[in-house]
Short mmCIF file of C-alpha atoms in Angstrom, two decimals:
data_model
loop_
_atom_site.label_atom_id
_atom_site.label_comp_id
_atom_site.label_asym_id
_atom_site.label_seq_id
_atom_site.Cartn_x
_atom_site.Cartn_y
_atom_site.Cartn_z
CA MET A 378 13.09 -2.86 -14.65
CA GLU A 379 10.95 -0.14 -16.23
CA LYS A 380 8.48 -2.76 -17.44
CA ARG A 381 8.41 -4.39 -13.99
CA TYR A 382 7.60 -1.04 -12.39
CA ALA A 383 4.88 -0.41 -14.99
CA ASN A 384 3.38 -3.85 -14.30
CA LEU A 385 3.44 -3.23 -10.54
CA ALA A 386 1.74 0.15 -11.06
CA LEU A 387 -1.00 -1.61 -13.03
CA VAL A 388 -1.43 -4.30 -10.37
CA TYR A 389 -1.76 -1.73 -7.59
CA ALA A 390 -4.17 0.39 -9.67
CA VAL A 391 -6.46 -2.64 -10.00
CA ILE A 392 -6.14 -3.46 -6.28
CA ALA A 393 -6.97 0.17 -5.42
CA MET A 394 -10.06 0.10 -7.61
CA VAL A 395 -11.21 -3.22 -6.17
CA PHE A 396 -10.90 -1.87 -2.62
CA GLY A 397 -12.71 1.33 -3.62
CA VAL A 398 -15.65 -0.64 -4.98
CA PHE A 399 -15.55 -3.03 -2.01
CA TYR A 400 -15.66 -0.11 0.47
CA ARG A 401 -18.58 1.54 -1.28
CA GLU A 402 -20.65 -1.60 -1.79
CA PHE A 403 -19.86 -3.30 1.53
CA THR A 404 -20.81 -0.24 3.58
CA LYS A 405 -23.94 0.22 1.48
CA ILE A 406 -25.01 -3.42 1.99
CA LYS A 407 -24.39 -3.13 5.76
CA TYR A 408 -26.16 0.28 5.97
CA PHE A 409 -23.03 1.71 7.54
CA THR A 410 -22.64 5.49 7.44
CA GLY A 411 -19.82 6.17 9.91
CA GLN A 412 -16.08 6.45 9.53
CA THR A 413 -14.17 3.30 8.65
CA ASN A 414 -10.62 2.41 7.73
CA LEU A 415 -11.97 0.72 4.61
CA SER A 416 -12.17 4.18 3.04
CA ILE A 417 -8.39 4.75 3.21
CA ILE A 418 -7.27 1.45 1.69
CA HIS A 419 -8.26 2.73 -1.76
CA THR A 420 -6.09 5.87 -1.54
CA HIS A 421 -3.16 4.06 0.08
CA TYR A 422 -2.97 1.59 -2.78
CA PHE A 423 -3.31 4.32 -5.40
CA LEU A 424 -0.62 6.55 -3.91
CA LEU A 425 1.79 4.09 -2.30
CA GLY A 426 1.22 1.45 -4.96
CA MET A 427 0.32 2.79 -8.38
CA PHE A 428 1.83 6.30 -8.21
CA PHE A 429 4.93 5.08 -6.39
CA PHE A 430 5.74 2.55 -9.09
CA LEU A 431 4.88 4.96 -11.91
CA ILE A 432 7.37 7.42 -10.41
CA LEU A 433 9.95 4.64 -10.07
CA MET A 434 9.40 3.70 -13.72
CA CYS A 435 10.09 7.26 -14.88
CA THR A 436 13.03 7.61 -12.50
CA GLU A 437 14.51 4.33 -13.73
CA LYS A 438 14.24 5.57 -17.30
CA LEU A 439 16.19 8.72 -16.38
CA PHE A 440 18.79 7.43 -13.93
CA LYS A 441 19.03 3.62 -14.34
CA PHE A 442 19.34 3.26 -10.55
CA SER A 443 18.18 -0.36 -10.25
CA ASP A 444 20.68 -3.10 -9.46
CA LYS A 445 20.58 -6.59 -7.98
CA ASN A 446 19.62 -5.30 -4.50
CA THR A 447 16.74 -3.19 -5.78
CA LYS A 448 14.53 -6.26 -6.22
CA LYS A 449 14.86 -7.08 -2.49
CA ILE A 450 14.05 -3.50 -1.54
CA ILE A 451 10.95 -3.53 -3.76
CA ILE A 452 9.76 -6.85 -2.32
CA ILE A 453 10.13 -5.58 1.26
CA TYR A 454 8.38 -2.32 0.29
CA GLN A 455 5.46 -4.26 -1.17
CA THR A 456 5.35 -6.47 1.92
CA GLY A 457 5.04 -3.34 4.07
CA LEU A 458 2.33 -1.89 1.83
CA ASN A 459 0.28 -5.08 1.94
CA ILE A 460 0.73 -5.53 5.70
CA THR A 461 -0.59 -2.00 6.12
CA GLY A 462 -3.49 -2.69 3.76
CA LEU A 463 -4.35 -5.89 5.61
CA ALA A 464 -4.36 -4.11 8.97
CA PHE A 465 -6.65 -1.40 7.56
CA LEU A 466 -8.92 -4.08 6.10
CA ILE A 467 -9.18 -5.96 9.41
CA ARG A 468 -9.91 -2.79 11.38
CA GLY A 469 -12.39 -1.59 8.75
CA LEU A 470 -14.30 -4.88 8.67
CA ILE A 471 -14.54 -4.85 12.46
CA GLN A 472 -15.76 -1.23 12.40
CA VAL A 473 -18.46 -1.93 9.83
CA GLN A 474 -19.57 -5.33 11.17
CA LYS A 475 -19.53 -4.21 14.82
CA ILE A 476 -19.18 -7.89 15.72
CA VAL A 477 -16.91 -7.28 18.62
CA ASP A 478 -15.81 -4.40 20.77
CA LEU A 479 -12.05 -4.23 20.47
CA SER A 480 -10.11 -4.51 23.66
CA LYS A 481 -7.26 -2.07 24.11
CA ALA A 482 -4.79 -4.88 23.45
CA ILE A 483 -6.37 -5.95 20.16
CA ASP A 484 -6.78 -2.33 19.08
CA ALA A 485 -3.11 -1.68 19.83
CA SER A 486 -2.12 -4.88 18.02
CA ILE A 487 -3.90 -3.86 14.84
CA SER A 488 -2.31 -0.40 15.04
CA GLY A 489 1.06 -2.04 15.64
CA ILE A 490 0.69 -4.24 12.57
CA ALA A 491 -0.16 -1.19 10.43
CA GLY A 492 2.80 0.59 11.99
CA ILE A 493 5.17 -2.25 11.07
CA GLY A 494 3.94 -2.01 7.48
CA HIS A 495 4.53 1.75 7.45
CA ILE A 496 8.02 1.30 8.91
CA LEU A 497 8.92 -1.26 6.23
CA MET A 498 7.71 1.09 3.52
CA GLY A 499 9.48 4.10 5.03
CA ILE A 500 12.85 2.39 5.37
CA ASN A 501 12.68 1.07 1.83
CA ILE A 502 11.63 4.43 0.38
CA ILE A 503 14.77 5.89 1.97
CA LEU A 504 16.90 3.06 0.53
CA ILE A 505 15.49 3.66 -2.95
CA LEU A 506 16.03 7.41 -2.66
CA ILE A 507 19.66 6.78 -1.68
CA LYS A 508 20.07 4.56 -4.77
CA ILE A 509 18.56 7.26 -6.97
CA LYS A 510 20.77 9.94 -5.43
CA LYS A 511 23.90 7.84 -6.05
CA SER A 512 22.98 7.17 -9.66
CA ALA A 513 22.09 10.83 -10.30
CA SER A 514 25.51 12.05 -9.17
#
């Protein structure tokens, strides 16, 4: 599992860098100078992707907490992270492009999608912490 966590950390580091470059170049091309959710995708993927899996890799080395259910937890966690990233991307593209004024319903829907992603991540972080606590005892 340590190698899997290391590979996931690498994948999310690359994704974070791609979104960082995309944010910088896309806003430059569009002459956009305001606030946009595109700017936070980069840090979300670095922290909740790369750093999270690097920490899991080190924790796995120390406590060997992973079992057959851990794979499901990690998949659901990643699903939540990518749902959140997608919601931020959609909102950010709309902010920069200014193609459409968001109705309250669409605005709330995008926020709700990001919220679902955060909930999935939060629940699965707790589940992983419980696994680590049990194996550390």
